């Protein structure tokens, strides 16, 4: 036990957690709950209920005061997709610009509660309510890996600096952010300490995220690659044959839920992972050019029949731009994206602030790290590629669409990673009576939570943020 | 494993509870916002009605009413409003222009041409009236050269006018000149991608020999 009365785990590469007050929240080991623990729990539940209503109020203001037209951005496209799926009995293919996950969820909304309001209104009510459920999933996941207080801090940050602005829009992004985060958290954890349960969860959440947005594919690929490397390493070091099965399980659990979608893509487009953006738009210099060519050459299901010599792709881009041109586009794009991220709804400063605050902790490495390089090396490489690949892709895509909604998908995983490292480093230092006693650790967390609560209050009861030019970009495009 | 399922069950139950609470809470807020919106619209209509009673031919009122009716595609009623308005204000180019639009929507081609012509004559600087007149000339009287001439005059004055580019693209289709149509579509794409997409759609739909 630490001097705060909390149980602190071994530096934590698994599921053991420290919890609120004297209560230990532990999937493997549950202790009796004291009276003060009960009181704290009750207060915590009350606070969560109040925050839920504050969140709903703030999201409704954005959703019903600012977002008043279904034709804004691609909201109407999602509603139309849902109608087409219902009317064709899920035969509708779309053009693989949007994935079928979110439109499928919208199908019950098409006919339910018609007397209460028009479809767009009902869809916004659904989106806001669904975003609240997603936040429950986010909190539950964060609590497994971070403990209750850091998870609560993470919840406050994402609820009131990103979800609240996006929830009222009938778009897939809130669901994609949540599932992608859960996929990252489980993948990272399972690469640190492989087990069939976290590996299965990681694969399933990757699969879910893919059904909402195809951008999750690189992360899934990296997870499987590094999991395979980790399994081979464990086999070499410890002759652990069981772990060799894990990549197989991961591949199966990732592919099975998305197999109907993959099969249709293969039949119609000749590629099971066909996507409109990666096969067409991203090779252009502007959205207008890509749309123009698509309008000219696409058939009714969105297959693009390029005329001779007009094909766009990686090879053509290499021939056209060369190494220098590609590097320039990436650097310029990164600059544009950074500027947009800094100018958007304020989420960018949260991970930046957390990083600066906890940076002293990172200079005191985990004492177990040098001895067990294999336990963290693959997770570190996965985390590097998880962040670096989309950042490079977003930078490349910036001339076409540089909306901050793209880097925003990294907000939750980045916050998680910083908090995870900070909590683990601090937990070790606390246990060993190092530079950061438990009281200071708790004080830092409580102060951050209070700041986040005050920020939530400002967002909820301050003036609603009208769609600024950046906000239009934020929700704009496809 | 059993504990994990219990944990999952808790999360699912909690999610259901949160979803139910959220639907009720957000539904209530949506209802309030919708009520406020309906109330504001009702107030606007009542104010308009009161003003109309006091000054039946008030131009803003009649024109506004006609514009509202056009927005909900009630062209016949809009024509009635515009006719009353134009009796009091026969010099209004905008009034004649809107009247021409409603008449064209009801397939009253000859009347629409007359109205557009009047609108253009009353205000030769009104590019919208001029283009409407040009397009009705093409549609009703098949006078493609005159129509193109008028729209090109507009484009000369306003090189970035998206409607002029769209109309010229459309007129090029009338001449079966795909190349020109595509050139106009490309120019339009830089200004208004939605209209450009519409023009590309028309180009694709055209049967080329």
Tab-separated table of C-alpha atoms in Angstrom, chain A residues 53 60 85 88 102 118 164 184 223 279 319 351 388 392-394 416 419-420:
chain	number	residue	atom	x	y	z
A	53	UNK	CA	-26.469	16.077	-18.056
A	60	UNK	CA	-27.394	19.694	-27.622
A	85	UNK	CA	-29.125	0.021	-46.717
A	88	UNK	CA	-32.013	-2.697	-50.429
A	102	UNK	CA	-22.579	4.181	-38.620
A	118	UNK	CA	-38.109	15.044	-38.573
A	164	UNK	CA	-19.132	17.793	-27.210
A	184	UNK	CA	-4.976	1.170	-29.372
A	223	UNK	CA	-0.642	-4.545	-34.437
A	279	UNK	CA	-7.315	4.367	-54.342
A	319	UNK	CA	7.018	9.817	-61.504
A	351	UNK	CA	-1.845	16.416	-24.517
A	388	UNK	CA	3.662	8.363	-37.203
A	392	UNK	CA	2.356	11.269	-42.448
A	393	UNK	CA	-0.863	10.351	-44.247
A	394	UNK	CA	-2.686	13.419	-42.882
A	416	UNK	CA	-3.851	7.659	-22.967
A	419	UNK	CA	-1.170	9.276	-18.854
A	420	UNK	CA	-0.206	5.592	-19.022
